[in-house]
Amino acid sequence: EFDNEQSDMLNRIKTDSNLNKVPYYKNVLMCFDTAELLEWKVLREVYHTHLQSGPGESVSPLNQEENWEVLRLRVVEHNIRVLAKYYTRITMSHFANLLHLDL
């Protein structure tokens, strides 16, 4: 659930000078700070190699897949918030299509 705490955390991380040391993470973070739809396939393709290796931490393959699924869900949640800003009425099929989800 996206709430004030998550928004506050996003804003605090954006101002952290250490974020410049991990530019790919910074770029992913900035994607979530826009009011634009994110395409999961594109995001994963562009950042997969860099996020897979991590900034020096060791993550088991199972946890990596779990982490990718969590990130995918966060992209869907972000996209739902973006759509809620622009639409007051939308069909479920169009909504699912914009989210790249099956009904």
mmCIF file of C-alpha atoms in Angstrom:
data_model
loop_
_atom_site.group_PDB
_atom_site.id
_atom_site.type_symbol
_atom_site.label_atom_id
_atom_site.label_comp_id
_atom_site.label_asym_id
_atom_site.label_seq_id
_atom_site.Cartn_x
_atom_site.Cartn_y
_atom_site.Cartn_z
ATOM 1 C CA GLU A 1 0.000 0.000 0.000
ATOM 2 C CA PHE A 2 1.373 3.369 -1.010
ATOM 3 C CA ASP A 3 1.026 5.879 1.765
ATOM 4 C CA ASN A 4 2.730 8.956 3.161
ATOM 5 C CA GLU A 5 5.474 6.838 4.688
ATOM 6 C CA GLN A 6 6.445 5.402 1.292
ATOM 7 C CA SER A 7 6.306 8.825 -0.317
ATOM 8 C CA ASP A 8 8.453 10.248 2.462
ATOM 9 C CA MET A 9 10.947 7.402 2.105
ATOM 10 C CA LEU A 10 11.152 7.939 -1.664
ATOM 11 C CA ASN A 11 11.861 11.631 -1.156
ATOM 12 C CA ARG A 12 14.475 11.007 1.543
ATOM 13 C CA ILE A 13 16.290 8.443 -0.601
ATOM 14 C CA LYS A 14 16.288 10.842 -3.567
ATOM 15 C CA THR A 15 18.219 13.388 -1.508
ATOM 16 C CA ASP A 16 20.770 10.883 -0.178
ATOM 17 C CA SER A 17 24.179 11.673 -1.682
ATOM 18 C CA ASN A 18 25.091 7.968 -1.626
ATOM 19 C CA LEU A 19 22.491 7.359 -4.314
ATOM 20 C CA ASN A 20 24.885 8.876 -6.856
ATOM 21 C CA LYS A 21 27.249 5.971 -6.196
ATOM 22 C CA VAL A 22 24.696 3.530 -7.630
ATOM 23 C CA PRO A 23 23.368 5.268 -10.754
ATOM 24 C CA TYR A 24 21.215 2.379 -11.996
ATOM 25 C CA TYR A 25 19.383 2.225 -8.686
ATOM 26 C CA LYS A 26 18.946 5.982 -8.838
ATOM 27 C CA ASN A 27 17.464 5.713 -12.328
ATOM 28 C CA VAL A 28 15.005 3.033 -11.210
ATOM 29 C CA LEU A 29 14.029 5.158 -8.228
ATOM 30 C CA MET A 30 13.424 8.165 -10.467
ATOM 31 C CA CYS A 31 11.115 6.062 -12.649
ATOM 32 C CA PHE A 32 8.822 5.678 -9.645
ATOM 33 C CA ASP A 33 8.895 9.423 -9.020
ATOM 34 C CA THR A 34 7.085 10.237 -12.264
ATOM 35 C CA ALA A 35 3.389 10.332 -13.071
ATOM 36 C CA GLU A 36 3.978 8.176 -16.144
ATOM 37 C CA LEU A 37 3.170 4.543 -16.767
ATOM 38 C CA LEU A 38 6.121 2.187 -16.456
ATOM 39 C CA GLU A 39 6.482 -0.779 -18.763
ATOM 40 C CA TRP A 40 7.647 -3.757 -16.731
ATOM 41 C CA LYS A 41 9.247 -5.570 -19.682
ATOM 42 C CA VAL A 42 11.256 -2.499 -20.663
ATOM 43 C CA LEU A 43 12.279 -1.732 -17.081
ATOM 44 C CA ARG A 44 13.438 -5.295 -16.511
ATOM 45 C CA GLU A 45 15.273 -5.447 -19.822
ATOM 46 C CA VAL A 46 17.108 -2.158 -19.299
ATOM 47 C CA TYR A 47 18.080 -2.705 -15.654
ATOM 48 C CA HIS A 48 18.201 -6.495 -15.284
ATOM 49 C CA THR A 49 21.956 -6.929 -15.611
ATOM 50 C CA HIS A 50 22.786 -4.116 -13.223
ATOM 51 C CA LEU A 51 20.167 -4.924 -10.614
ATOM 52 C CA GLN A 52 20.850 -8.673 -10.823
ATOM 53 C CA SER A 53 24.431 -8.207 -9.675
ATOM 54 C CA GLY A 54 23.476 -5.776 -6.912
ATOM 55 C CA PRO A 55 25.663 -3.118 -5.335
ATOM 56 C CA GLY A 56 27.883 -5.625 -3.575
ATOM 57 C CA GLU A 57 25.405 -7.823 -1.748
ATOM 58 C CA SER A 58 24.896 -11.528 -2.293
ATOM 59 C CA VAL A 59 21.356 -12.664 -3.023
ATOM 60 C CA SER A 60 20.424 -16.275 -3.692
ATOM 61 C CA PRO A 61 18.696 -17.058 -7.022
ATOM 62 C CA LEU A 62 15.413 -17.834 -5.238
ATOM 63 C CA ASN A 63 15.493 -14.487 -3.465
ATOM 64 C CA GLN A 64 16.407 -12.779 -6.725
ATOM 65 C CA GLU A 65 13.266 -14.142 -8.378
ATOM 66 C CA GLU A 66 11.204 -13.150 -5.357
ATOM 67 C CA ASN A 67 12.732 -9.668 -5.495
ATOM 68 C CA TRP A 68 11.963 -9.350 -9.210
ATOM 69 C CA GLU A 69 8.358 -10.328 -8.525
ATOM 70 C CA VAL A 70 8.105 -7.729 -5.748
ATOM 71 C CA LEU A 71 9.526 -5.089 -8.099
ATOM 72 C CA ARG A 72 7.029 -6.122 -10.804
ATOM 73 C CA LEU A 73 4.181 -5.719 -8.316
ATOM 74 C CA ARG A 74 5.492 -2.282 -7.325
ATOM 75 C CA VAL A 75 5.468 -1.299 -11.007
ATOM 76 C CA VAL A 76 1.832 -2.424 -11.259
ATOM 77 C CA GLU A 77 0.955 -0.478 -8.089
ATOM 78 C CA HIS A 78 2.698 2.618 -9.446
ATOM 79 C CA ASN A 79 0.817 2.315 -12.719
ATOM 80 C CA ILE A 80 -2.508 1.983 -10.892
ATOM 81 C CA ARG A 81 -1.768 5.226 -8.996
ATOM 82 C CA VAL A 82 -0.876 6.963 -12.269
ATOM 83 C CA LEU A 83 -4.070 5.761 -13.955
ATOM 84 C CA ALA A 84 -6.120 6.903 -10.962
ATOM 85 C CA LYS A 85 -4.803 10.440 -11.538
ATOM 86 C CA TYR A 86 -5.938 10.516 -15.159
ATOM 87 C CA TYR A 87 -9.106 8.419 -15.286
ATOM 88 C CA THR A 88 -12.379 8.702 -13.416
ATOM 89 C CA ARG A 89 -14.111 6.127 -15.616
ATOM 90 C CA ILE A 90 -12.390 3.299 -17.454
ATOM 91 C CA THR A 91 -13.414 -0.175 -18.542
ATOM 92 C CA MET A 92 -11.723 -3.086 -16.857
ATOM 93 C CA SER A 93 -10.400 -4.393 -20.182
ATOM 94 C CA HIS A 94 -8.804 -1.038 -21.047
ATOM 95 C CA PHE A 95 -7.447 -0.756 -17.493
ATOM 96 C CA ALA A 96 -5.889 -4.224 -17.722
ATOM 97 C CA ASN A 97 -4.510 -3.437 -21.175
ATOM 98 C CA LEU A 98 -2.787 -0.270 -19.920
ATOM 99 C CA LEU A 99 -1.324 -2.256 -17.011
ATOM 100 C CA HIS A 100 -0.196 -5.055 -19.350
ATOM 101 C CA LEU A 101 -2.201 -7.558 -17.304
ATOM 102 C CA ASP A 102 -4.547 -10.362 -18.317
ATOM 103 C CA LEU A 103 -8.105 -10.396 -17.092
#
